[in-house]
Short mmCIF file of C-alpha atoms in Angstrom, two decimals:
data_model
loop_
_atom_site.label_atom_id
_atom_site.label_comp_id
_atom_site.label_asym_id
_atom_site.label_seq_id
_atom_site.Cartn_x
_atom_site.Cartn_y
_atom_site.Cartn_z
CA MET A 1 -5.36 -7.79 -3.27
CA THR A 2 -2.76 -7.91 -0.54
CA ILE A 3 0.31 -5.81 0.16
CA PRO A 4 2.98 -8.32 -1.02
CA LEU A 5 1.13 -8.57 -4.36
CA ASP A 6 0.34 -4.89 -4.66
CA ALA A 7 3.86 -3.75 -5.54
CA THR A 8 3.83 -5.89 -8.69
CA LEU A 9 0.20 -5.10 -9.43
CA THR A 10 0.74 -1.35 -9.09
CA THR A 11 3.90 -1.49 -11.22
CA ALA A 12 1.93 -3.38 -13.89
CA LEU A 13 -0.77 -0.71 -13.67
CA GLY A 14 1.82 1.99 -14.38
CA VAL A 15 3.06 0.00 -17.39
CA ALA A 16 -0.51 -0.47 -18.63
CA PHE A 17 -1.27 3.24 -18.39
CA HIS A 18 1.86 4.10 -20.33
CA MET A 19 0.95 1.56 -22.99
CA ALA A 20 -2.64 2.81 -23.16
CA ALA A 21 -1.31 6.25 -24.04
CA GLY A 22 0.07 4.61 -27.19
CA GLU A 23 2.32 6.73 -29.34
CA ARG A 24 0.99 9.93 -27.80
CA LEU A 25 3.99 9.84 -25.48
CA ALA A 26 6.90 10.75 -27.72
CA ALA A 27 10.40 9.34 -27.21
CA GLY A 28 11.51 12.39 -25.27
CA GLY A 29 8.42 12.87 -23.16
CA SER A 30 4.75 13.66 -23.50
CA ALA A 31 3.25 14.78 -26.78
CA GLU A 32 1.63 17.60 -24.85
CA ALA A 33 4.89 18.88 -23.39
CA VAL A 34 5.30 22.62 -23.59
CA ALA A 35 7.96 23.86 -26.00
CA GLY A 36 11.24 24.33 -24.19
CA ALA A 37 10.27 22.03 -21.30
CA PRO A 38 12.87 19.42 -20.36
CA SER A 39 12.32 16.02 -21.90
CA GLY A 40 12.46 12.64 -20.23
CA ALA A 41 10.96 11.62 -16.93
CA ARG A 42 9.86 15.11 -15.92
CA SER A 43 7.75 15.65 -19.06
CA LEU A 44 6.42 12.10 -18.92
CA LEU A 45 5.19 12.69 -15.40
CA SER A 46 3.54 15.93 -16.44
CA SER A 47 1.57 14.20 -19.18
CA PRO A 48 -2.19 13.88 -18.76
CA TYR A 49 -1.82 10.10 -19.21
CA TYR A 50 0.33 9.86 -16.10
CA ARG A 51 -1.96 12.20 -14.16
CA TRP A 52 -5.11 10.23 -15.10
CA GLY A 53 -3.32 7.01 -14.18
CA MET A 54 -2.13 8.34 -10.84
CA ALA A 55 -5.63 9.61 -10.06
CA TYR A 56 -7.00 6.14 -10.87
CA ASN A 57 -4.30 4.48 -8.76
CA ALA A 58 -4.98 6.79 -5.80
CA ALA A 59 -8.77 6.70 -5.91
CA VAL A 60 -9.47 3.13 -7.01
CA GLY A 61 -6.34 1.08 -6.34
CA MET A 62 -5.42 2.65 -3.03
CA GLY A 63 -9.09 3.04 -2.14
CA ILE A 64 -9.56 -0.72 -2.31
CA ALA A 65 -6.28 -1.40 -0.48
CA VAL A 66 -6.92 1.06 2.34
CA SER A 67 -10.49 -0.22 2.80
CA ALA A 68 -9.27 -3.82 2.88
CA TYR A 69 -6.52 -2.90 5.33
CA ALA A 70 -9.01 -1.19 7.64
CA LEU A 71 -11.12 -4.37 7.66
CA GLN A 72 -8.47 -7.12 7.63
CA PRO A 73 -4.90 -5.88 8.21
CA ASP A 74 -3.43 -9.32 8.93
CA TRP A 75 -4.94 -10.69 5.71
CA MET A 76 -3.43 -7.74 3.83
CA TRP A 77 -0.02 -8.84 5.12
CA MET A 78 -0.92 -12.42 4.10
CA TYR A 79 -0.31 -13.58 7.69
CA TRP A 80 3.46 -13.12 7.39
CA LEU A 81 3.41 -10.59 10.19
CA ASP A 82 1.10 -9.35 12.90
CA ALA A 83 -0.31 -6.00 11.75
CA SER A 84 -1.13 -4.95 15.31
CA ARG A 85 2.61 -4.78 16.08
CA LEU A 86 3.38 -2.34 13.27
CA PRO A 87 3.77 1.34 14.14
CA ILE A 88 1.42 3.60 12.19
CA TRP A 89 4.32 5.26 10.36
CA THR A 90 5.24 1.91 8.82
CA VAL A 91 1.71 1.47 7.48
CA LEU A 92 1.71 5.02 6.08
CA TYR A 93 5.09 4.41 4.46
CA VAL A 94 3.83 1.21 2.83
CA PHE A 95 0.85 3.02 1.37
CA LEU A 96 3.18 5.68 -0.05
CA LEU A 97 4.75 2.88 -2.08
CA TYR A 98 1.57 2.64 -4.17
CA PRO A 99 2.15 5.91 -6.04
CA ALA A 100 5.90 5.19 -6.13
CA MET A 101 5.42 1.79 -7.77
CA PHE A 102 2.89 3.21 -10.25
CA THR A 103 5.41 5.89 -11.23
CA PHE A 104 8.16 3.28 -11.49
CA GLY A 105 6.01 1.17 -13.84
CA PHE A 106 5.07 4.17 -15.99
CA LEU A 107 8.72 5.18 -16.42
CA LEU A 108 9.91 1.59 -16.85
CA ALA A 109 7.41 1.04 -19.69
CA HIS A 110 8.79 4.11 -21.44
CA GLU A 111 12.31 2.72 -21.26
CA ALA A 112 11.20 -0.76 -22.33
CA LYS A 113 9.46 0.69 -25.39
CA LYS A 114 12.61 2.58 -26.31
CA LEU A 115 14.75 -0.56 -26.02
CA ARG A 116 12.83 -2.57 -28.60
CA PRO A 117 9.47 -2.70 -30.34
CA GLY A 118 7.01 -4.53 -28.14
CA GLY A 119 9.14 -3.91 -25.05
CA GLY A 120 6.23 -2.47 -23.10
CA ALA A 121 3.99 -5.42 -23.92
CA ALA A 122 6.73 -7.88 -22.96
CA LEU A 123 7.24 -6.06 -19.66
CA LEU A 124 3.51 -6.07 -18.89
CA THR A 125 3.23 -9.75 -19.80
CA GLY A 126 6.16 -10.60 -17.53
CA LEU A 127 4.71 -8.66 -14.60
CA LEU A 128 1.30 -10.29 -15.01
CA ALA A 129 2.92 -13.75 -15.23
CA LEU A 130 4.88 -13.02 -12.04
CA LEU A 131 1.69 -11.85 -10.36
CA LEU A 132 -0.19 -14.98 -11.43
CA CYS A 133 2.61 -17.27 -10.19
CA PHE A 134 2.65 -15.53 -6.82
CA ILE A 135 -1.14 -15.84 -6.52
CA VAL A 136 -0.99 -19.56 -7.30
CA VAL A 137 1.79 -20.19 -4.78
CA THR A 138 0.09 -18.20 -2.00
CA TRP A 139 -3.54 -19.01 -2.80
CA GLY A 140 -4.38 -20.28 0.70
CA ARG A 141 -3.22 -17.02 2.26
CA ILE A 142 -5.31 -14.98 -0.19
CA TRP A 143 -8.44 -17.12 -0.04
CA ASN A 144 -8.72 -17.33 3.76
CA VAL A 145 -9.63 -14.20 5.70
CA GLY A 146 -9.06 -13.56 9.38
CA THR A 147 -6.52 -12.48 11.94
CA ILE A 148 -3.04 -13.90 12.30
CA SER A 149 -4.17 -15.90 15.35
CA GLU A 150 -7.09 -17.35 13.35
CA TRP A 151 -4.64 -18.23 10.56
CA ASP A 152 -2.35 -20.00 13.02
CA VAL A 153 -5.18 -22.29 14.20
CA GLY A 154 -6.82 -22.73 10.78
CA ALA A 155 -9.98 -20.81 11.71
CA CYS A 156 -10.08 -18.23 8.89
CA THR A 157 -13.20 -17.68 6.78
CA PRO A 158 -13.05 -18.35 3.02
CA LEU A 159 -13.27 -15.14 0.99
CA ILE A 160 -16.25 -16.49 -0.93
CA GLY A 161 -18.45 -19.23 0.41
CA ALA A 162 -20.62 -19.70 3.47
CA GLY A 163 -19.34 -16.46 4.96
CA PHE A 164 -19.91 -14.35 1.83
CA ALA A 165 -22.84 -12.39 3.18
CA THR A 166 -21.22 -11.80 6.56
CA LEU A 167 -17.68 -10.95 5.48
CA PRO A 168 -17.41 -7.19 4.81
CA LEU A 169 -14.09 -7.66 2.99
CA THR A 170 -15.81 -9.78 0.34
CA TRP A 171 -18.28 -6.98 -0.34
CA VAL A 172 -15.54 -4.33 -0.45
CA LEU A 173 -13.47 -6.39 -2.89
CA SER A 174 -16.47 -7.35 -5.05
CA ILE A 175 -17.70 -3.78 -5.41
CA GLY A 176 -14.15 -2.43 -5.65
CA PHE A 177 -13.14 -4.78 -8.46
CA VAL A 178 -16.28 -3.95 -10.47
CA VAL A 179 -15.56 -0.23 -10.07
CA ALA A 180 -11.89 -0.83 -10.91
CA ILE A 181 -12.62 -2.70 -14.14
CA VAL A 182 -15.41 -0.41 -15.36
CA SER A 183 -13.41 2.76 -14.68
CA LEU A 184 -10.25 1.26 -16.23
CA VAL A 185 -12.12 0.37 -19.43
CA TRP A 186 -13.63 3.88 -19.51
CA LEU A 187 -10.22 5.50 -19.07
CA PHE A 188 -8.54 3.37 -21.72
CA LYS A 189 -11.35 4.18 -24.17
CA LYS A 190 -10.81 7.85 -23.34
CA PHE A 191 -7.11 7.39 -24.05
CA ALA A 192 -7.90 5.70 -27.39
CA ARG A 193 -9.94 8.76 -28.42
CA GLY A 194 -7.16 11.05 -27.24
CA LEU A 195 -7.18 13.52 -24.41
CA GLU A 196 -6.70 16.61 -26.56
#
């Protein structure tokens, strides 16, 4: 997807990974926490569920985002700014937000589940609804690929269509999303069987 969407998407991913761990994450931290270890956020973040999720986020989620950014940086910013004017440190900082937002979602799901039964599911549903609304409202910016100058004159190429075979971004996203879904299903099945 694109950077303005990715914060919500990555937060939702953190929530989903916490929920996929099920009841294996106890109220005070991970079920695998060592006796005497502090409870709360520190033990949650040392759980294998968080580590598997962060590895997935870094390899798959950020892999897709970094590849897309290398190919179409203006599209990644949804044409709201000219990527060529950004200093490299800003881009690096933005990509550091991916693990931060995943961690935020993972911890937020834990708190939501403690607040009320079904709190994690409600949180995930709300984030996905927000994501869907944003996609609908900004569909033209997502669907059309090019530079900011091409966007300004209406000369972008549709993501899928006549330019499918010639648009490298389409191939990166197509392959990336297949890998993302297959590996996510595999991981969640692994979680269902337990990591012990």
